[in-house]
Amino acid sequence: MQLRTWAMLGAACVVVPITAEIPRTDDGKPDFSGTYDISSLTRMDRDPNLGERLTYTVEEIEEMKRVAHSRVDEAAAPTDPDREGLKPLEGQARERGVDSSGTYTPGSHDWFWFDCGGQYCDYYQIDGEYRTSIIIDPPNGRRPALSEAGRSRRATLHPYYKSKYPGEAWWLAEGGDPYDNPENMSIGDRCIYMSLTVPATPSAYNNMKTIVQTDDHMLIMVEWMHWARAIRLNSEHLPEDMISYGGDSIGHWEGDTLVVETTNFKDFMGPHDPRPGLRIVERFSPIDGDSLLYNFTVHDPDYEAPYTGEFPWNKSDKRLYEYACHEGNYSMTNTLKGARVLEALWIEEHGEPPAGGDTP
């Protein structure tokens, strides 16, 4: 027997099929407890060439999967031990590891280590259709343009997040100290927090989520960056001055849909000030006993308008293991060592930096 319920999903109202077999708690609410793997090949923002087209054809998906899987097979093939030495790459490609065309370059993992690489995962389907993007509103499937306030704020962010190739010690000429010491590094480099926590979106790897649910709480353990989200049900938000990187989450039930609102964010991109006006609303709706529909709307003053995305979370029999990234890891040590080398090379070529610039 099929039961059906209406669920408000961002700007759209859709019918979500619900089966009688979905697990429920003692008070009759859907029980979302379990481990989910949200890895996918579906892109966050739609290819602009697709306009407002919401879905792919099956033929298009088959070809896209063939290309993606052949790319992984090629990267996994044995390397000729007698090949000539690798030609050094120039510019940003040198730093990217696996570039957007799927070509392996020095500096990163090969494709085996990426979700949707070694695992051969698929594109998301909703109601049997393959979506062209996770973003569904605006209708073009792309995040809105940055607002003037957003552009101004982002101009002050940590230089790590600026589009500047770090192949030379540019900071000596411009001033600043982005690679001066560990605490100048981003909190992503320091293994403290990643922006993939709320809203929860798929990434290169570490896409496992574990939910533990009680009558008055839902906890979501996020593999990357080992962040535990504690959502209080039927509660009030904390005072505005109590902020954290993952914000303050409260939830309530609207029928079989759990609605979660998160505010009180601390800016994780620096200088770690409060993010007034940033509010994220998530909706968890059961599809069947093995999957749920995850919908999120982001109200961010950095953008000219809110945006909404949705995709299914599918239960997995895999276990969520610790993502063993920790502050002080050898990667950060090598980054700082590399900065000292680049500074010495820069000074050798340009001389001592101007007043206000760093010295090694």
GROMACS .gro file of C-alpha atoms in nm:
model
  360
    1MET     CA    1   0.000   0.000   0.000
    2GLN     CA    2   0.138   0.342  -0.097
    3LEU     CA    3   0.078   0.651   0.116
    4ARG     CA    4   0.152   0.994  -0.025
    5THR     CA    5   0.216   1.327   0.145
    6TRP     CA    6   0.277   1.683   0.032
    7ALA     CA    7   0.610   1.839   0.130
    8MET     CA    8   0.715   2.199   0.071
    9LEU     CA    9   1.060   2.181  -0.089
   10GLY     CA   10   1.210   2.525  -0.122
   11ALA     CA   11   1.012   2.717  -0.379
   12ALA     CA   12   0.843   2.409  -0.522
   13CYS     CA   13   0.567   2.188  -0.391
   14VAL     CA   14   0.618   1.825  -0.487
   15VAL     CA   15   0.457   1.494  -0.410
   16VAL     CA   16   0.693   1.267  -0.218
   17PRO     CA   17   0.593   0.899  -0.222
   18ILE     CA   18   0.606   0.739   0.121
   19THR     CA   19   0.581   0.368   0.182
   20ALA     CA   20   0.425   0.211   0.489
   21GLU     CA   21   0.755   0.029   0.551
   22ILE     CA   22   0.956   0.336   0.655
   23PRO     CA   23   1.097   0.294   1.008
   24ARG     CA   24   0.935   0.504   1.276
   25THR     CA   25   1.013   0.605   1.632
   26ASP     CA   26   0.784   0.521   1.923
   27ASP     CA   27   0.598   0.850   1.875
   28GLY     CA   28   0.527   0.767   1.510
   29LYS     CA   29   0.776   1.003   1.349
   30PRO     CA   30   0.998   0.879   1.064
   31ASP     CA   31   1.324   0.741   1.201
   32PHE     CA   32   1.613   0.858   0.984
   33SER     CA   33   1.878   0.678   1.191
   34GLY     CA   34   2.140   0.510   0.976
   35THR     CA   35   2.446   0.575   0.761
   36TYR     CA   36   2.413   0.747   0.424
   37ASP     CA   37   2.650   0.783   0.129
   38ILE     CA   38   2.573   1.104  -0.063
   39SER     CA   39   2.852   1.078  -0.322
   40SER     CA   40   2.742   1.145  -0.679
   41LEU     CA   41   2.851   1.259  -1.023
   42THR     CA   42   2.572   1.517  -1.035
   43ARG     CA   43   2.711   1.869  -1.032
   44MET     CA   44   2.604   2.136  -0.785
   45ASP     CA   45   2.550   2.415  -1.041
   46ARG     CA   46   2.400   2.334  -1.379
   47ASP     CA   47   2.596   2.362  -1.700
   48PRO     CA   48   2.494   2.710  -1.826
   49ASN     CA   49   2.445   2.566  -2.175
   50LEU     CA   50   2.146   2.369  -2.042
   51GLY     CA   51   1.950   2.677  -1.940
   52GLU     CA   52   1.643   2.582  -1.736
   53ARG     CA   53   1.650   2.218  -1.839
   54LEU     CA   54   1.594   2.010  -1.524
   55THR     CA   55   1.675   1.656  -1.643
   56TYR     CA   56   1.902   1.452  -1.869
   57THR     CA   57   1.789   1.179  -2.103
   58VAL     CA   58   1.894   0.821  -2.028
   59GLU     CA   59   2.114   0.825  -2.340
   60GLU     CA   60   2.295   1.136  -2.221
   61ILE     CA   61   2.354   0.985  -1.878
   62GLU     CA   62   2.492   0.662  -2.025
   63GLU     CA   63   2.743   0.855  -2.231
   64MET     CA   64   2.843   1.075  -1.934
   65LYS     CA   65   2.894   0.769  -1.717
   66ARG     CA   66   3.097   0.600  -1.990
   67VAL     CA   67   3.330   0.900  -2.007
   68ALA     CA   68   3.359   0.924  -1.628
   69HIS     CA   69   3.428   0.554  -1.580
   70SER     CA   70   3.678   0.535  -1.868
   71ARG     CA   71   3.863   0.824  -1.708
   72VAL     CA   72   3.895   0.625  -1.387
   73ASP     CA   73   4.003   0.312  -1.575
   74GLU     CA   74   4.267   0.508  -1.761
   75ALA     CA   75   4.402   0.661  -1.441
   76ALA     CA   76   4.411   0.317  -1.274
   77ALA     CA   77   4.596   0.148  -1.560
   78PRO     CA   78   4.956   0.036  -1.490
   79THR     CA   79   5.217   0.296  -1.576
   80ASP     CA   80   5.495   0.207  -1.819
   81PRO     CA   81   5.811   0.185  -1.606
   82ASP     CA   82   6.022   0.272  -1.912
   83ARG     CA   83   5.833   0.591  -1.998
   84GLU     CA   84   6.016   0.917  -2.034
   85GLY     CA   85   6.014   1.151  -1.738
   86LEU     CA   86   5.706   1.362  -1.680
   87LYS     CA   87   5.721   1.704  -1.837
   88PRO     CA   88   5.679   1.973  -1.568
   89LEU     CA   89   5.345   2.147  -1.591
   90GLU     CA   90   5.307   2.522  -1.581
   91GLY     CA   91   5.065   2.750  -1.401
   92GLN     CA   92   4.769   2.631  -1.199
   93ALA     CA   93   4.764   2.284  -1.360
   94ARG     CA   94   5.080   2.208  -1.166
   95GLU     CA   95   4.890   2.245  -0.839
   96ARG     CA   96   4.560   2.079  -0.922
   97GLY     CA   97   4.638   1.708  -0.913
   98VAL     CA   98   4.343   1.591  -1.123
   99ASP     CA   99   4.231   1.872  -1.351
  100SER     CA  100   3.883   1.936  -1.489
  101SER     CA  101   3.949   1.730  -1.800
  102GLY     CA  102   4.037   1.424  -1.593
  103THR     CA  103   4.408   1.442  -1.666
  104TYR     CA  104   4.630   1.328  -1.381
  105THR     CA  105   4.899   1.578  -1.288
  106PRO     CA  106   5.148   1.581  -1.002
  107GLY     CA  107   5.035   1.735  -0.676
  108SER     CA  108   4.725   1.543  -0.571
  109HIS     CA  109   4.561   1.201  -0.540
  110ASP     CA  110   4.485   1.002  -0.850
  111TRP     CA  111   4.125   0.921  -0.943
  112PHE     CA  112   4.110   0.602  -0.739
  113TRP     CA  113   4.087   0.804  -0.417
  114PHE     CA  114   3.798   1.024  -0.522
  115ASP     CA  115   3.433   0.937  -0.460
  116CYS     CA  116   3.275   0.871  -0.797
  117GLY     CA  117   3.619   0.767  -0.903
  118GLY     CA  118   3.717   0.433  -0.753
  119GLN     CA  119   3.357   0.364  -0.643
  120TYR     CA  120   3.188   0.413  -0.983
  121CYS     CA  121   2.895   0.596  -0.830
  122ASP     CA  122   2.605   0.730  -1.034
  123TYR     CA  123   2.403   1.044  -1.102
  124TYR     CA  124   2.115   1.133  -0.874
  125GLN     CA  125   1.763   1.033  -0.969
  126ILE     CA  126   1.444   1.185  -0.833
  127ASP     CA  127   1.112   1.033  -0.942
  128GLY     CA  128   1.309   0.819  -1.187
  129GLU     CA  129   1.461   1.120  -1.366
  130TYR     CA  130   1.826   1.224  -1.377
  131ARG     CA  131   1.871   1.581  -1.260
  132THR     CA  132   2.107   1.818  -1.440
  133SER     CA  133   2.210   1.984  -1.112
  134ILE     CA  134   2.154   1.978  -0.739
  135ILE     CA  135   2.042   2.342  -0.749
  136ILE     CA  136   1.677   2.365  -0.860
  137ASP     CA  137   1.600   2.729  -0.778
  138PRO     CA  138   1.676   2.971  -0.942
  139PRO     CA  139   1.533   2.786  -1.244
  140ASN     CA  140   1.866   2.800  -1.427
  141GLY     CA  141   2.006   2.563  -1.163
  142ARG     CA  142   2.288   2.798  -1.065
  143ARG     CA  143   2.362   2.997  -0.754
  144PRO     CA  144   2.266   3.366  -0.792
  145ALA     CA  145   2.522   3.636  -0.856
  146LEU     CA  146   2.718   3.773  -0.564
  147SER     CA  147   2.569   4.083  -0.406
  148GLU     CA  148   2.770   4.402  -0.363
  149ALA     CA  149   2.794   4.322   0.008
  150GLY     CA  150   2.914   3.970  -0.077
  151ARG     CA  151   3.183   4.096  -0.311
  152SER     CA  152   3.304   4.343  -0.051
  153ARG     CA  153   3.312   4.083   0.225
  154ARG     CA  154   3.490   3.824   0.018
  155ALA     CA  155   3.759   4.074  -0.080
  156THR     CA  156   3.870   4.069   0.285
  157LEU     CA  157   3.894   3.691   0.318
  158HIS     CA  158   4.206   3.492   0.386
  159PRO     CA  159   4.435   3.505   0.078
  160TYR     CA  160   4.424   3.125   0.062
  161TYR     CA  161   4.077   3.154  -0.086
  162LYS     CA  162   4.172   3.405  -0.356
  163SER     CA  163   4.233   3.290  -0.713
  164LYS     CA  164   4.606   3.348  -0.706
  165TYR     CA  165   4.853   3.088  -0.824
  166PRO     CA  166   5.088   3.012  -0.531
  167GLY     CA  167   5.384   2.917  -0.751
  168GLU     CA  168   5.587   3.212  -0.627
  169ALA     CA  169   5.602   3.419  -0.309
  170TRP     CA  170   5.370   3.692  -0.437
  171TRP     CA  171   5.290   3.799  -0.081
  172LEU     CA  172   5.638   3.948  -0.037
  173ALA     CA  173   5.554   4.215  -0.294
  174GLU     CA  174   5.196   4.273  -0.176
  175GLY     CA  175   5.248   4.243   0.198
  176GLY     CA  176   5.058   4.004   0.422
  177ASP     CA  177   5.159   3.670   0.563
  178PRO     CA  178   4.926   3.394   0.432
  179TYR     CA  179   5.185   3.119   0.490
  180ASP     CA  180   5.368   3.266   0.789
  181ASN     CA  181   5.257   3.017   1.057
  182PRO     CA  182   4.993   2.748   1.116
  183GLU     CA  183   4.735   2.987   1.260
  184ASN     CA  184   4.748   3.198   0.945
  185MET     CA  185   4.633   2.896   0.744
  186SER     CA  186   4.265   2.837   0.675
  187ILE     CA  187   4.070   2.622   0.918
  188GLY     CA  188   4.023   2.379   0.629
  189ASP     CA  189   4.400   2.335   0.608
  190ARG     CA  190   4.403   2.302   0.985
  191CYS     CA  191   4.143   2.024   0.976
  192ILE     CA  192   3.893   2.211   1.192
  193TYR     CA  193   3.590   2.273   0.969
  194MET     CA  194   3.471   2.241   0.609
  195SER     CA  195   3.181   2.420   0.445
  196LEU     CA  196   3.023   2.085   0.345
  197THR     CA  197   2.855   2.049   0.684
  198VAL     CA  198   2.545   2.267   0.639
  199PRO     CA  199   2.401   2.243   0.388
  200ALA     CA  200   2.537   1.892   0.342
  201THR     CA  201   2.660   1.859  -0.014
  202PRO     CA  202   2.871   1.596  -0.193
  203SER     CA  203   3.240   1.651  -0.249
  204ALA     CA  204   3.553   1.481  -0.379
  205TYR     CA  205   3.555   1.226  -0.098
  206ASN     CA  206   3.438   1.166   0.261
  207ASN     CA  207   3.069   1.174   0.173
  208MET     CA  208   2.940   0.951   0.452
  209LYS     CA  209   2.684   1.081   0.705
  210THR     CA  210   2.555   0.897   1.011
  211ILE     CA  211   2.224   1.001   1.170
  212VAL     CA  212   2.126   0.916   1.526
  213GLN     CA  213   1.773   1.023   1.618
  214THR     CA  214   1.582   1.050   1.947
  215ASP     CA  215   1.250   1.207   2.036
  216ASP     CA  216   1.408   1.547   2.101
  217HIS     CA  217   1.736   1.546   1.906
  218MET     CA  218   1.882   1.444   1.574
  219LEU     CA  219   2.257   1.415   1.545
  220ILE     CA  220   2.432   1.408   1.208
  221MET     CA  221   2.792   1.292   1.213
  222VAL     CA  222   2.972   1.443   0.913
  223GLU     CA  223   3.278   1.253   0.794
  224TRP     CA  224   3.449   1.564   0.659
  225MET     CA  225   3.553   1.739   0.884
  226HIS     CA  226   3.454   1.493   1.161
  227TRP     CA  227   3.184   1.739   1.269
  228ALA     CA  228   2.887   1.632   1.484
  229ARG     CA  229   2.574   1.840   1.424
  230ALA     CA  230   2.335   1.829   1.719
  231ILE     CA  231   1.988   1.943   1.610
  232ARG     CA  232   1.750   2.027   1.895
  233LEU     CA  233   1.385   1.952   1.819
  234ASN     CA  234   1.105   2.183   1.932
  235SER     CA  235   1.354   2.430   2.078
  236GLU     CA  236   1.453   2.795   2.043
  237HIS     CA  237   1.770   2.934   1.890
  238LEU     CA  238   2.060   3.026   2.117
  239PRO     CA  239   2.131   3.397   2.178
  240GLU     CA  240   2.275   3.572   1.873
  241ASP     CA  241   2.619   3.611   2.030
  242MET     CA  242   2.659   3.233   2.071
  243ILE     CA  243   2.805   3.143   1.733
  244SER     CA  244   2.992   2.850   1.582
  245TYR     CA  245   3.126   2.747   1.241
  246GLY     CA  246   2.836   2.503   1.193
  247GLY     CA  247   2.578   2.742   1.338
  248ASP     CA  248   2.291   2.662   1.576
  249SER     CA  249   2.034   2.411   1.444
  250ILE     CA  250   1.678   2.362   1.565
  251GLY     CA  251   1.410   2.141   1.408
  252HIS     CA  252   1.039   2.070   1.405
  253TRP     CA  253   0.810   1.824   1.226
  254GLU     CA  254   0.570   1.919   0.949
  255GLY     CA  255   0.392   1.591   0.894
  256ASP     CA  256   0.658   1.337   0.799
  257THR     CA  257   0.909   1.608   0.701
  258LEU     CA  258   1.169   1.727   0.951
  259VAL     CA  259   1.238   2.099   0.897
  260VAL     CA  260   1.570   2.224   1.034
  261GLU     CA  261   1.669   2.590   1.058
  262THR     CA  262   2.031   2.689   1.122
  263THR     CA  263   2.150   3.038   1.218
  264ASN     CA  264   2.424   3.188   1.443
  265PHE     CA  265   2.706   3.112   1.202
  266LYS     CA  266   3.068   3.204   1.259
  267ASP     CA  267   3.261   3.294   0.944
  268PHE     CA  268   3.496   3.001   0.886
  269MET     CA  269   3.676   3.177   0.598
  270GLY     CA  270   3.811   3.454   0.822
  271PRO     CA  271   3.829   3.676   1.010
  272HIS     CA  272   3.591   3.442   1.198
  273ASP     CA  273   3.331   3.708   1.273
  274PRO     CA  274   2.955   3.641   1.300
  275ARG     CA  275   2.763   3.600   0.972
  276PRO     CA  276   2.445   3.800   1.036
  277GLY     CA  277   2.163   3.719   0.798
  278LEU     CA  278   2.296   3.378   0.700
  279ARG     CA  279   2.013   3.128   0.749
  280ILE     CA  280   1.982   2.776   0.608
  281VAL     CA  281   1.659   2.576   0.605
  282GLU     CA  282   1.681   2.199   0.543
  283ARG     CA  283   1.399   1.951   0.490
  284PHE     CA  284   1.437   1.576   0.543
  285SER     CA  285   1.151   1.374   0.392
  286PRO     CA  286   1.131   0.993   0.377
  287ILE     CA  287   1.112   0.834   0.033
  288ASP     CA  288   1.122   0.473   0.152
  289GLY     CA  289   1.299   0.269   0.418
  290ASP     CA  290   1.632   0.305   0.238
  291SER     CA  291   1.641   0.669   0.131
  292LEU     CA  292   1.525   1.019   0.212
  293LEU     CA  293   1.489   1.338   0.012
  294TYR     CA  294   1.717   1.616   0.133
  295ASN     CA  295   1.617   1.971   0.039
  296PHE     CA  296   1.792   2.289   0.145
  297THR     CA  297   1.743   2.663   0.096
  298VAL     CA  298   2.031   2.902   0.163
  299HIS     CA  299   1.954   3.263   0.261
  300ASP     CA  300   2.295   3.427   0.236
  301PRO     CA  301   2.350   3.806   0.214
  302ASP     CA  302   2.654   3.730  -0.002
  303TYR     CA  303   2.413   3.646  -0.287
  304GLU     CA  304   2.150   3.858  -0.456
  305ALA     CA  305   1.878   3.600  -0.378
  306PRO     CA  306   1.828   3.272  -0.190
  307TYR     CA  307   1.892   2.942  -0.370
  308THR     CA  308   1.751   2.592  -0.323
  309GLY     CA  309   1.887   2.247  -0.395
  310GLU     CA  310   1.773   1.889  -0.341
  311PHE     CA  311   1.896   1.534  -0.384
  312PRO     CA  312   1.834   1.192  -0.225
  313TRP     CA  313   2.037   1.047   0.061
  314ASN     CA  314   2.069   0.672   0.017
  315LYS     CA  315   2.142   0.439   0.306
  316SER     CA  316   2.464   0.244   0.292
  317ASP     CA  317   2.589  -0.071   0.460
  318LYS     CA  318   2.935   0.085   0.474
  319ARG     CA  319   3.069   0.221   0.801
  320LEU     CA  320   3.169   0.578   0.870
  321TYR     CA  321   3.532   0.575   0.982
  322GLU     CA  322   3.722   0.866   1.126
  323TYR     CA  323   3.853   1.111   0.868
  324ALA     CA  324   4.200   1.126   1.025
  325CYS     CA  325   4.282   1.483   0.933
  326HIS     CA  326   4.413   1.671   1.233
  327GLU     CA  327   4.568   2.006   1.310
  328GLY     CA  328   4.945   1.995   1.271
  329ASN     CA  329   4.943   1.730   0.998
  330TYR     CA  330   5.254   1.682   0.782
  331SER     CA  331   5.083   1.845   0.485
  332MET     CA  332   5.069   2.178   0.669
  333THR     CA  333   5.433   2.143   0.771
  334ASN     CA  334   5.531   2.091   0.409
  335THR     CA  335   5.320   2.388   0.300
  336LEU     CA  336   5.507   2.615   0.539
  337LYS     CA  337   5.843   2.470   0.434
  338GLY     CA  338   5.750   2.528   0.070
  339ALA     CA  339   5.661   2.891   0.146
  340ARG     CA  340   6.008   2.944   0.295
  341VAL     CA  341   6.168   2.800  -0.019
  342LEU     CA  342   5.955   3.023  -0.246
  343GLU     CA  343   6.043   3.327  -0.035
  344ALA     CA  344   6.415   3.256  -0.067
  345LEU     CA  345   6.379   3.217  -0.445
  346TRP     CA  346   6.178   3.540  -0.468
  347ILE     CA  347   6.438   3.737  -0.271
  348GLU     CA  348   6.715   3.591  -0.483
  349GLU     CA  349   6.541   3.721  -0.796
  350HIS     CA  350   6.385   4.046  -0.671
  351GLY     CA  351   6.584   4.143  -0.365
  352GLU     CA  352   6.443   4.221  -0.024
  353PRO     CA  353   6.066   4.298  -0.021
  354PRO     CA  354   5.948   4.657   0.008
  355ALA     CA  355   5.859   4.810   0.341
  356GLY     CA  356   5.551   4.640   0.481
  357GLY     CA  357   5.623   4.311   0.306
  358ASP     CA  358   5.729   3.994   0.485
  359THR     CA  359   6.075   3.856   0.521
  360PRO     CA  360   6.139   3.483   0.550
   0.00000   0.00000   0.00000
